[in-house]
Tab-separated table of C-alpha atoms in Angstrom:
chain	number	residue	atom	x	y	z
A	1	MET	CA	-236.265	96.403	50.284
A	2	ILE	CA	-239.218	96.573	52.684
A	3	MET	CA	-241.227	99.752	52.102
A	4	ASP	CA	-243.005	100.127	55.440
A	5	ARG	CA	-240.533	102.157	57.510
A	6	LEU	CA	-242.661	104.618	59.468
A	7	SER	CA	-242.359	106.644	62.630
A	8	ASP	CA	-244.919	108.414	64.785
A	9	ALA	CA	-243.465	111.832	64.020
A	10	HIS	CA	-243.497	111.282	60.245
A	11	SER	CA	-247.081	110.016	60.370
A	12	LEU	CA	-248.279	113.006	62.376
A	13	VAL	CA	-246.534	115.477	60.069
A	14	GLU	CA	-248.336	113.836	57.135
A	15	LEU	CA	-251.676	114.389	58.893
A	16	LEU	CA	-251.004	118.033	59.732
A	17	GLY	CA	-250.940	119.118	56.073
A	18	ASP	CA	-250.657	122.875	55.497
A	19	TRP	CA	-251.059	123.715	59.192
A	20	THR	CA	-248.939	126.876	59.065
A	21	THR	CA	-251.479	128.700	56.852
A	22	ALA	CA	-253.898	129.137	59.764
A	23	GLY	CA	-253.968	132.376	61.767
A	24	GLY	CA	-252.452	133.102	65.161
A	25	PRO	CA	-249.177	132.257	66.918
A	26	LEU	CA	-247.235	129.274	65.628
A	27	TYR	CA	-247.862	127.097	68.678
A	28	ARG	CA	-251.609	127.678	68.412
A	29	LYS	CA	-251.563	126.844	64.702
A	30	LEU	CA	-249.896	123.542	65.587
A	31	ALA	CA	-252.246	122.839	68.481
A	32	GLY	CA	-255.234	123.607	66.269
A	33	ALA	CA	-254.067	121.206	63.549
A	34	VAL	CA	-253.500	118.387	66.054
A	35	ALA	CA	-256.857	119.116	67.702
A	36	LYS	CA	-258.584	118.838	64.330
A	37	GLY	CA	-256.955	115.447	63.782
A	38	ILE	CA	-258.243	114.294	67.159
A	39	GLU	CA	-261.748	115.642	66.632
A	40	VAL	CA	-262.265	113.979	63.231
A	41	GLY	CA	-260.813	110.683	64.432
A	42	ASP	CA	-257.528	110.669	62.502
A	43	LEU	CA	-255.758	110.490	65.880
A	44	PRO	CA	-257.747	107.945	67.916
A	45	ALA	CA	-257.962	107.786	71.686
A	46	GLY	CA	-254.834	106.353	73.235
A	47	GLU	CA	-252.555	107.061	70.277
A	48	ARG	CA	-249.145	108.252	71.357
A	49	LEU	CA	-247.934	111.562	69.978
A	50	PRO	CA	-244.281	112.096	69.022
A	51	SER	CA	-241.857	113.553	71.523
A	52	GLU	CA	-241.501	117.335	71.510
A	53	ARG	CA	-237.942	117.040	70.221
A	54	ASP	CA	-238.766	114.693	67.307
A	55	LEU	CA	-241.778	116.703	66.170
A	56	ALA	CA	-239.911	120.004	66.433
A	57	LYS	CA	-237.129	118.645	64.235
A	58	LEU	CA	-239.481	117.511	61.477
A	59	LEU	CA	-241.589	120.673	61.598
A	60	THR	CA	-238.470	122.889	61.716
A	61	VAL	CA	-239.779	124.802	64.722
A	62	SER	CA	-238.307	125.278	68.157
A	63	ARG	CA	-238.964	122.667	70.812
A	64	ALA	CA	-240.618	125.410	72.873
A	65	THR	CA	-243.272	125.749	70.136
A	66	VAL	CA	-244.188	122.063	70.378
A	67	VAL	CA	-244.138	122.152	74.186
A	68	ALA	CA	-246.528	125.111	74.140
A	69	ALA	CA	-248.795	123.351	71.608
A	70	TYR	CA	-248.966	120.211	73.747
A	71	ASP	CA	-249.712	122.365	76.809
A	72	GLU	CA	-252.586	123.946	74.883
A	73	LEU	CA	-253.960	120.514	73.989
A	74	ARG	CA	-253.648	119.317	77.577
A	75	GLY	CA	-255.497	122.404	78.750
A	76	LYS	CA	-258.384	121.501	76.447
A	77	GLY	CA	-258.455	117.928	77.697
A	78	LEU	CA	-257.486	116.512	74.313
A	79	VAL	CA	-254.227	114.879	75.390
A	80	ASP	CA	-252.784	113.441	78.591
A	81	SER	CA	-249.134	113.181	79.613
A	82	VAL	CA	-247.786	110.537	81.958
A	83	ARG	CA	-244.117	110.303	82.931
A	84	GLY	CA	-242.572	107.386	81.088
A	85	SER	CA	-245.502	107.031	78.697
A	86	GLY	CA	-245.242	110.281	76.771
A	87	THR	CA	-248.188	112.286	75.480
A	88	ARG	CA	-251.268	110.396	74.324
A	89	VAL	CA	-254.646	111.348	72.898
A	90	SER	CA	-257.179	111.519	75.706
A	91	ALA	CA	-259.367	108.446	76.200
A	92	ARG	CA	-262.453	110.532	76.934
A	93	PRO	CA	-265.420	109.564	74.707
A	94	ARG	CA	-265.945	111.501	71.491
A	95	VAL	CA	-268.396	111.157	68.619
A	96	ASN	CA	-266.393	110.670	65.432
A	97	GLY	CA	-267.101	109.577	61.903
A	98	ALA	CA	-264.890	107.157	60.032
A	99	HIS	CA	-261.685	108.991	59.219
A	100	GLY	CA	-260.679	106.890	56.212
A	101	ARG	CA	-256.963	107.141	56.983
A	102	VAL	CA	-254.923	104.149	55.881
A	103	PRO	CA	-252.785	102.827	58.761
A	104	GLY	CA	-249.212	103.524	57.714
A	105	GLY	CA	-250.420	105.427	54.663
A	106	ARG	CA	-248.383	108.223	53.112
A	107	ALA	CA	-250.803	109.835	50.627
A	108	THR	CA	-252.979	111.548	53.240
A	109	SER	CA	-251.965	115.100	52.356
A	110	ILE	CA	-252.304	114.447	48.614
A	111	PHE	CA	-255.868	113.193	48.924
A	112	GLN	CA	-256.694	115.945	51.414
A	113	ARG	CA	-255.520	118.530	48.885
A	114	LEU	CA	-257.937	117.039	46.348
A	115	ALA	CA	-260.750	117.296	48.887
A	116	ASP	CA	-259.882	120.833	50.010
A	117	GLY	CA	-259.401	122.243	46.522
A	118	PRO	CA	-257.247	125.233	45.562
A	119	GLY	CA	-255.986	127.464	48.340
A	120	PRO	CA	-253.581	130.370	48.830
A	121	ILE	CA	-250.562	128.100	48.500
A	122	ILE	CA	-249.057	126.581	45.363
A	123	SER	CA	-249.507	122.851	45.779
A	124	LEU	CA	-247.066	120.364	44.270
A	125	ALA	CA	-249.289	117.472	45.340
A	126	MET	CA	-250.871	117.173	41.897
A	127	ALA	CA	-249.658	117.614	38.322
A	128	ILE	CA	-252.842	118.589	36.520
A	129	GLU	CA	-253.957	120.717	33.586
A	130	PRO	CA	-257.222	122.110	32.202
A	131	ALA	CA	-259.178	119.998	29.732
A	132	ALA	CA	-257.857	119.537	26.209
A	133	PRO	CA	-259.882	121.645	23.730
A	134	GLU	CA	-260.728	118.491	21.774
A	135	LEU	CA	-263.025	117.463	24.642
A	136	ALA	CA	-265.346	120.391	23.904
A	137	GLU	CA	-265.362	119.445	20.227
A	138	VAL	CA	-266.440	115.853	20.794
A	139	TYR	CA	-268.976	116.997	23.403
A	140	ARG	CA	-270.642	119.195	20.765
A	141	ASP	CA	-270.463	116.394	18.201
A	142	LEU	CA	-272.125	114.001	20.615
A	143	ALA	CA	-274.879	116.487	21.452
A	144	GLU	CA	-275.573	117.488	17.858
A	145	GLY	CA	-275.386	114.005	16.352
A	146	GLY	CA	-277.812	111.151	16.727
A	147	GLU	CA	-275.703	109.193	19.197
A	148	LEU	CA	-276.894	111.167	22.232
A	149	THR	CA	-280.537	110.461	21.435
A	150	GLU	CA	-279.726	106.791	21.069
A	151	LEU	CA	-277.829	106.791	24.362
A	152	MET	CA	-280.729	108.374	26.208
A	153	THR	CA	-282.968	105.451	25.240
A	154	ASP	CA	-280.377	102.923	26.424
A	155	VAL	CA	-280.752	101.220	29.820
A	156	GLY	CA	-277.570	103.022	30.957
A	157	TYR	CA	-275.998	100.077	32.795
A	158	HIS	CA	-272.886	98.566	31.225
A	159	PRO	CA	-270.905	96.964	34.071
A	160	ARG	CA	-268.091	95.814	31.772
A	161	GLY	CA	-268.158	99.098	29.880
A	162	TYR	CA	-269.939	100.840	27.010
A	163	PRO	CA	-269.400	98.445	24.066
A	164	PRO	CA	-268.130	101.075	21.563
A	165	LEU	CA	-265.527	102.206	24.120
A	166	ARG	CA	-264.384	98.666	24.847
A	167	ALA	CA	-263.954	98.194	21.116
A	168	ALA	CA	-262.024	101.487	20.850
A	169	VAL	CA	-259.694	100.492	23.711
A	170	ALA	CA	-259.103	97.118	22.049
A	171	GLU	CA	-258.220	98.897	18.786
A	172	HIS	CA	-255.938	101.279	20.687
A	173	TYR	CA	-253.941	98.427	22.246
A	174	THR	CA	-253.782	96.538	18.963
A	175	ALA	CA	-252.374	99.644	17.279
A	176	VAL	CA	-249.549	99.948	19.844
A	177	GLY	CA	-248.474	96.327	19.512
A	178	LEU	CA	-250.725	94.467	21.961
A	179	PRO	CA	-253.426	92.584	19.984
A	180	THR	CA	-256.640	92.861	21.990
A	181	GLU	CA	-260.292	91.811	21.759
A	182	ALA	CA	-263.152	93.701	23.406
A	183	ASP	CA	-263.777	90.874	25.898
A	184	GLU	CA	-260.248	91.457	27.254
A	185	VAL	CA	-261.158	95.030	28.289
A	186	LEU	CA	-262.956	96.344	31.384
A	187	ILE	CA	-263.907	100.030	31.584
A	188	THR	CA	-263.521	101.658	35.006
A	189	THR	CA	-264.048	104.986	36.740
A	190	GLY	CA	-260.453	106.113	36.297
A	191	ALA	CA	-257.203	104.176	36.581
A	192	GLN	CA	-257.313	104.456	40.381
A	193	GLN	CA	-260.390	102.230	40.455
A	194	VAL	CA	-258.473	99.526	38.608
A	195	ILE	CA	-255.854	99.547	41.380
A	196	GLY	CA	-258.585	99.141	43.975
A	197	LEU	CA	-260.345	96.318	42.118
A	198	VAL	CA	-257.082	94.448	41.585
A	199	ALA	CA	-256.215	94.856	45.273
A	200	GLN	CA	-259.595	93.392	46.250
A	201	MET	CA	-259.151	90.411	43.952
A	202	TYR	CA	-255.498	89.531	44.577
A	203	LEU	CA	-254.603	90.702	48.058
A	204	ARG	CA	-255.223	89.395	51.544
A	205	PRO	CA	-253.736	90.607	54.853
A	206	GLY	CA	-250.059	89.745	54.831
A	207	SER	CA	-249.776	89.427	51.041
A	208	THR	CA	-246.526	90.689	49.517
A	209	VAL	CA	-246.687	93.254	46.710
A	210	VAL	CA	-243.591	94.305	44.762
A	211	VAL	CA	-243.469	97.968	43.744
A	212	GLU	CA	-240.931	100.336	42.268
A	213	SER	CA	-238.871	102.439	44.639
A	214	PRO	CA	-239.974	105.246	44.530
A	215	SER	CA	-243.626	104.909	43.520
A	216	TRP	CA	-246.987	106.745	43.592
A	217	PRO	CA	-248.183	107.155	47.236
A	218	GLY	CA	-251.880	106.895	46.364
A	219	CYS	CA	-251.472	103.378	44.972
A	220	LEU	CA	-249.204	102.310	47.814
A	221	ASP	CA	-251.942	103.296	50.259
A	222	VAL	CA	-254.493	101.180	48.346
A	223	PHE	CA	-252.264	98.147	48.811
A	224	ARG	CA	-251.644	98.954	52.476
A	225	ALA	CA	-255.391	99.305	53.061
A	226	ALA	CA	-255.734	95.713	51.856
A	227	GLY	CA	-253.183	94.647	54.468
A	228	ALA	CA	-250.345	94.081	52.012
A	229	ARG	CA	-246.646	94.121	52.786
A	230	LEU	CA	-244.730	96.245	50.267
A	231	VAL	CA	-241.290	95.387	48.908
A	232	GLY	CA	-239.532	97.986	46.782
A	233	VAL	CA	-237.222	97.467	43.815
A	234	PRO	CA	-235.039	100.376	42.633
A	235	LEU	CA	-234.870	101.783	39.100
A	236	ASP	CA	-232.062	102.543	36.682
A	237	ASP	CA	-232.134	104.477	33.413
A	238	GLU	CA	-234.104	101.688	31.677
A	239	GLY	CA	-236.753	101.292	34.376
A	240	VAL	CA	-237.152	98.818	37.216
A	241	ARG	CA	-233.930	96.843	37.747
A	242	ALA	CA	-234.422	93.339	36.354
A	243	ASP	CA	-231.703	91.744	38.497
A	244	ARG	CA	-233.256	93.021	41.716
A	245	LEU	CA	-236.744	92.126	40.490
A	246	ALA	CA	-235.646	88.532	39.845
A	247	ALA	CA	-234.084	88.293	43.307
A	248	VAL	CA	-237.213	89.631	45.010
A	249	PHE	CA	-239.479	87.289	43.014
A	250	ALA	CA	-237.353	84.329	44.099
A	251	GLU	CA	-237.060	85.341	47.757
A	252	GLU	CA	-240.432	86.914	48.523
A	253	ARG	CA	-242.879	84.961	46.338
A	254	PRO	CA	-245.153	88.008	45.899
A	255	VAL	CA	-248.797	87.770	44.837
A	256	LEU	CA	-248.622	90.936	42.692
A	257	THR	CA	-246.197	93.410	41.108
A	258	TYR	CA	-247.176	97.022	40.385
A	259	LEU	CA	-245.092	98.911	37.810
A	260	MET	CA	-245.314	102.197	35.859
A	261	PRO	CA	-243.298	101.515	32.699
A	262	THR	CA	-244.347	104.584	30.670
A	263	PHE	CA	-243.336	107.908	32.265
A	264	HIS	CA	-242.901	106.468	35.727
A	265	ASN	CA	-244.270	108.609	38.536
A	266	PRO	CA	-242.360	110.391	40.082
A	267	THR	CA	-239.136	109.992	38.058
A	268	GLY	CA	-240.587	110.393	34.551
A	269	ARG	CA	-238.517	107.470	33.203
A	270	MET	CA	-239.519	105.311	30.255
A	271	MET	CA	-238.898	101.576	30.611
A	272	SER	CA	-237.049	100.271	27.546
A	273	ALA	CA	-238.514	97.594	25.279
A	274	ALA	CA	-235.752	95.182	26.327
A	275	ARG	CA	-236.561	95.721	29.997
A	276	ARG	CA	-240.291	95.227	29.375
A	277	ARG	CA	-239.544	91.925	27.659
A	278	ARG	CA	-237.375	90.876	30.608
A	279	VAL	CA	-240.098	91.762	33.126
A	280	ALA	CA	-242.595	89.655	31.165
A	281	GLU	CA	-240.144	86.738	31.160
A	282	LEU	CA	-239.648	86.992	34.929
A	283	ALA	CA	-243.401	87.201	35.508
A	284	ALA	CA	-243.864	83.954	33.589
A	285	ARG	CA	-240.915	82.183	35.263
A	286	TYR	CA	-241.959	83.021	38.818
A	287	ASN	CA	-245.719	83.056	38.161
A	288	VAL	CA	-246.140	86.588	39.518
A	289	PRO	CA	-249.032	88.702	38.131
A	290	VAL	CA	-247.976	92.153	36.881
A	291	LEU	CA	-250.156	95.253	37.011
A	292	GLU	CA	-248.639	97.792	34.600
A	293	ASP	CA	-249.971	101.326	34.981
A	294	ASN	CA	-249.501	103.357	31.807
A	295	ALA	CA	-251.980	106.060	32.774
A	296	TYR	CA	-249.307	108.759	33.058
A	297	SER	CA	-248.662	110.951	30.052
A	298	GLY	CA	-247.964	114.556	29.148
A	299	PHE	CA	-244.650	115.822	27.828
A	300	HIS	CA	-242.881	113.209	25.696
A	301	GLY	CA	-239.171	113.967	25.795
A	302	ARG	CA	-238.053	111.170	23.490
A	303	THR	CA	-238.439	110.913	19.745
A	304	GLY	CA	-240.705	108.164	18.500
A	305	ALA	CA	-243.508	106.293	20.204
A	306	ALA	CA	-243.312	104.510	23.537
A	307	PRO	CA	-242.462	100.779	23.406
A	308	PRO	CA	-245.413	98.376	23.440
A	309	PRO	CA	-246.912	97.620	26.874
A	310	ILE	CA	-245.333	94.861	28.961
A	311	GLY	CA	-248.369	92.772	28.108
A	312	ALA	CA	-247.225	92.662	24.487
A	313	PHE	CA	-244.227	90.574	25.583
A	314	ALA	CA	-246.236	88.105	27.667
A	315	ARG	CA	-245.515	84.465	26.985
A	316	GLY	CA	-246.782	81.226	28.460
A	317	ASN	CA	-248.567	81.665	31.751
A	318	ALA	CA	-247.585	85.324	32.280
A	319	GLU	CA	-250.536	87.175	33.829
A	320	ILE	CA	-250.205	90.849	32.904
A	321	LEU	CA	-252.874	93.512	33.373
A	322	SER	CA	-252.412	96.764	31.446
A	323	VAL	CA	-254.011	99.954	32.784
A	324	GLY	CA	-254.774	103.196	30.958
A	325	SER	CA	-256.932	106.289	31.286
A	326	VAL	CA	-257.683	109.681	29.738
A	327	ALA	CA	-257.288	111.660	32.978
A	328	LYS	CA	-253.736	112.840	32.271
A	329	SER	CA	-253.897	113.185	28.505
A	330	VAL	CA	-257.366	114.775	28.170
A	331	TRP	CA	-258.759	115.971	31.526
A	332	GLY	CA	-258.727	114.880	35.153
A	333	GLY	CA	-262.486	115.438	35.283
A	334	LEU	CA	-263.100	112.775	32.641
A	335	ARG	CA	-262.940	109.879	35.084
A	336	ILE	CA	-262.647	107.035	32.601
A	337	GLY	CA	-259.983	104.354	32.735
A	338	TRP	CA	-259.620	100.744	31.678
A	339	VAL	CA	-257.738	97.527	32.234
A	340	ARG	CA	-256.718	95.030	29.564
A	341	GLY	CA	-255.883	91.436	30.470
A	342	PRO	CA	-256.737	87.766	29.959
A	343	SER	CA	-260.501	87.516	29.429
A	344	ALA	CA	-260.989	85.195	32.428
A	345	ILE	CA	-259.246	87.669	34.746
A	346	VAL	CA	-261.168	90.605	33.278
A	347	THR	CA	-264.433	88.722	33.889
A	348	ARG	CA	-263.498	88.233	37.548
A	349	LEU	CA	-262.562	91.914	37.902
A	350	ALA	CA	-265.922	92.849	36.357
A	351	ARG	CA	-267.694	91.160	39.276
A	352	TYR	CA	-265.860	93.431	41.699
A	353	LYS	CA	-266.609	96.415	39.459
A	354	VAL	CA	-270.369	95.793	39.353
A	355	ARG	CA	-270.461	95.541	43.148
A	356	ALA	CA	-268.611	98.855	43.392
A	357	ASP	CA	-270.800	101.067	41.186
A	358	LEU	CA	-272.804	98.995	38.647
A	359	GLY	CA	-270.815	100.630	35.852
A	360	SER	CA	-269.066	103.878	34.933
A	361	PRO	CA	-271.013	106.899	33.550
A	362	VAL	CA	-272.137	106.090	30.006
A	363	LEU	CA	-272.017	109.651	28.643
A	364	ASP	CA	-268.394	109.993	29.766
A	365	GLN	CA	-267.627	106.664	28.107
A	366	ALA	CA	-269.247	107.807	24.859
A	367	LEU	CA	-267.076	110.926	24.883
A	368	THR	CA	-263.978	108.838	25.560
A	369	ALA	CA	-264.819	106.476	22.693
A	370	ARG	CA	-264.732	109.480	20.348
A	371	LEU	CA	-261.526	110.850	21.880
A	372	LEU	CA	-259.464	107.666	21.970
A	373	PRO	CA	-258.625	107.575	18.249
A	374	ARG	CA	-257.339	111.169	18.629
A	375	LEU	CA	-255.203	110.492	21.703
A	376	GLU	CA	-251.885	110.747	19.875
A	377	GLU	CA	-252.994	114.007	18.237
A	378	ILE	CA	-254.072	115.464	21.599
A	379	THR	CA	-250.773	114.528	23.247
A	380	ALA	CA	-248.776	116.000	20.362
A	381	THR	CA	-250.704	119.271	20.575
A	382	ARG	CA	-249.901	119.607	24.264
A	383	ALA	CA	-246.253	118.635	23.820
A	384	ALA	CA	-245.080	122.091	22.723
A	385	THR	CA	-246.701	123.745	25.741
A	386	MET	CA	-245.281	121.158	28.144
A	387	ARG	CA	-241.817	121.429	26.611
A	388	ALA	CA	-241.817	125.214	27.059
A	389	ARG	CA	-242.914	124.852	30.682
A	390	LEU	CA	-240.263	122.222	31.364
A	391	ASP	CA	-237.543	124.410	29.837
A	392	HIS	CA	-238.727	127.403	31.889
A	393	THR	CA	-238.733	125.367	35.103
A	394	ARG	CA	-235.261	123.963	34.474
A	395	ALA	CA	-233.818	127.371	33.650
A	396	LEU	CA	-235.230	128.982	36.789
A	397	LEU	CA	-234.115	126.140	39.050
A	398	ALA	CA	-230.608	126.230	37.572
A	399	GLU	CA	-230.441	129.983	38.143
A	400	GLN	CA	-232.032	130.285	41.577
A	401	LEU	CA	-231.332	126.862	43.106
A	402	PRO	CA	-228.038	125.759	41.515
A	403	SER	CA	-227.279	123.170	44.203
A	404	TRP	CA	-230.442	121.177	43.429
A	405	ARG	CA	-230.037	118.177	41.139
A	406	TRP	CA	-232.414	116.436	38.745
A	407	GLN	CA	-232.443	114.315	35.616
A	408	THR	CA	-234.502	115.593	32.689
A	409	PRO	CA	-237.432	113.154	32.496
A	410	ASP	CA	-238.166	110.997	29.471
A	411	GLY	CA	-241.720	112.253	29.761
A	412	GLY	CA	-244.551	112.875	32.161
A	413	SER	CA	-245.274	116.096	33.962
A	414	ALA	CA	-242.744	116.652	36.774
A	415	LEU	CA	-239.082	116.852	37.765
A	416	TRP	CA	-237.774	114.489	40.446
A	417	VAL	CA	-235.450	116.821	42.346
A	418	GLU	CA	-232.714	115.881	44.828
A	419	LEU	CA	-232.056	118.307	47.683
A	420	PRO	CA	-228.391	118.206	48.775
A	421	ASP	CA	-227.887	116.834	52.301
A	422	THR	CA	-231.390	117.840	53.384
A	423	SER	CA	-234.484	115.980	54.510
A	424	ALA	CA	-237.280	116.843	52.090
A	425	GLN	CA	-239.795	116.472	54.905
A	426	ILE	CA	-238.037	119.197	56.868
A	427	PHE	CA	-237.776	121.389	53.768
A	428	ALA	CA	-241.483	120.835	53.076
A	429	GLN	CA	-242.334	122.427	56.415
A	430	VAL	CA	-240.247	125.504	55.606
A	431	ALA	CA	-241.750	125.640	52.104
A	432	LEU	CA	-245.250	125.719	53.609
A	433	ARG	CA	-244.367	128.958	55.356
A	434	HIS	CA	-243.315	130.336	51.976
A	435	GLY	CA	-246.584	129.346	50.311
A	436	VAL	CA	-245.644	126.020	48.699
A	437	GLU	CA	-247.024	122.592	49.538
A	438	ALA	CA	-244.343	120.040	48.655
A	439	VAL	CA	-244.651	116.254	48.800
A	440	PRO	CA	-241.461	114.837	50.351
A	441	GLY	CA	-239.814	111.756	48.901
A	442	SER	CA	-240.572	109.796	52.061
A	443	ALA	CA	-244.205	109.621	50.887
A	444	THR	CA	-243.124	107.846	47.680
A	445	ASP	CA	-240.574	105.544	49.274
A	446	PRO	CA	-240.804	104.969	53.052
A	447	THR	CA	-237.559	102.935	53.033
A	448	GLY	CA	-235.646	106.193	53.383
A	449	ALA	CA	-233.820	105.900	50.029
A	450	HIS	CA	-235.460	109.060	48.647
A	451	ASP	CA	-235.970	111.168	51.775
A	452	ASN	CA	-234.037	114.024	50.135
A	453	HIS	CA	-236.247	114.286	47.016
A	454	ILE	CA	-239.311	116.299	46.056
A	455	ARG	CA	-241.459	116.184	42.929
A	456	VAL	CA	-241.800	119.525	41.107
A	457	PRO	CA	-244.597	119.493	38.480
A	458	PHE	CA	-244.165	121.726	35.440
A	459	THR	CA	-247.841	121.703	34.433
A	460	PHE	CA	-248.482	125.204	35.811
A	461	PRO	CA	-248.751	128.294	33.596
A	462	ILE	CA	-245.426	130.079	33.039
A	463	GLU	CA	-246.232	132.876	35.486
A	464	VAL	CA	-247.118	130.372	38.230
A	465	ILE	CA	-243.896	128.437	37.607
A	466	THR	CA	-241.953	131.686	37.980
A	467	GLU	CA	-243.617	132.437	41.311
A	468	LEU	CA	-243.260	128.819	42.431
A	469	VAL	CA	-239.494	128.762	41.923
A	470	ARG	CA	-239.174	132.162	43.618
A	471	ARG	CA	-240.954	130.774	46.685
A	472	LEU	CA	-238.924	127.558	46.665
A	473	ALA	CA	-235.707	129.573	46.475
A	474	GLY	CA	-236.851	131.726	49.379
A	475	ALA	CA	-237.675	128.659	51.466
A	476	TRP	CA	-234.313	127.071	50.649
A	477	ALA	CA	-232.420	130.225	51.599
A	478	ASP	CA	-234.424	130.445	54.810
A	479	LEU	CA	-233.589	126.867	55.758
A	480	GLN	CA	-229.894	127.213	54.870
A	481	ARG	CA	-229.454	130.454	56.820
A	482	HIS	CA	-231.647	129.990	59.845
A	483	GLY	CA	-232.603	126.344	60.252
A	484	PRO	CA	-235.735	125.699	62.347
A	485	VAL	CA	-238.091	128.610	62.991
A	486	THR	CA	-238.178	129.991	66.506
A	487	ASP	CA	-241.601	131.053	67.734
A	488	SER	CA	-240.998	134.349	69.495
A	489	THR	CA	-244.660	134.815	70.357
A	490	PRO	CA	-245.117	134.753	74.149
A	491	VAL	CA	-247.040	131.761	75.447
A	492	VAL	CA	-250.189	132.952	77.192
């Protein structure tokens, strides 16, 4: 299943973000958002804008609103319209910086939300929590003990990672069933950096990467930025479907497979031990490297521990890289991750790492080395809070949005919700006007198979969850009763 189905209208909607929160008439809000995209270079000269009808449908506004917005842009000399060629960004010279947008990317609004920070809306783009209290404890221990003084006399450069942390990560993997030595571990600045380093090492323009369908948009954009072609494989209750994975391996001959076996994002599913063993067998048979991302954690809905990583089932020539981090379990601000793999591969990745930043912050690594042995304790402490928030979210959704459907996740931090007979991208535009920023399923799976899904995190405090569901219910009622918004403001 090829995962690069895109259209001009969908791409522009992704760039517009929370455009309805600006002031003024609706058509001017839209014109202002498009103008900003032009001015910063996200919409380059000559790029064709969607038709008024297509854009109006996706934004759930009247066609007259889009017509008026395009007229406003033409009046400012930002776009030109030629019969038969549609509306295009003006070719007049402008001074622009690099916009950083990935061609065909779908995580633009998610990353923009990170850059913009909190706003008046409730954003579903991220499932994040404050730092675990244990972080403050180990910070004090580090400061009051002798280790900090010793660290301050150190050179501070450890491109492969602070040795005590590499040893702690190796012990962590050994304890969960994947025997590991320190030279098989590379410390990185978060799990996201691992994805980028692996993309640099494995991918070339035109390379095929197999991913789950749906998957995390941020990682998909990293692969697209490297020029990769994405092929999606669906999931069942045990994780990625092995039969479809085998067929794709045989037909596509991919250079890499990216999977999230533990609390898959966005579905929250846990891949079974049997399925992990099967994936490892297929990787060895077809000689396809596997990048398994186990960085997602939070609420653990199943009894007992997670199965060992896929790497624990590797046999023969299977090349499996296992990724982890403390961002989800401890704090997003502690930007420390790691990758475990064959020592020769880890050595090659380290060369890319040293070129990127010479090494991750040593003080953060020292804190992580102290936290890692307590990871299970930290997760267990948070479990009760997450369970209460999940139960509250489910109860409110069942009461106020009874037609919505979801499957209680095995773990993680969000519900993967199906909207009945409705495009989530259209609903997202209505939700914006009710104060909620939703990420439509099309961002996680551009094939169209999950266009009617949204991810609803339950990491918010109880009172925020209550307000969130109230706003979602209001947006849903608005869409069901009235359909697209009509801009009654006179065009002047």
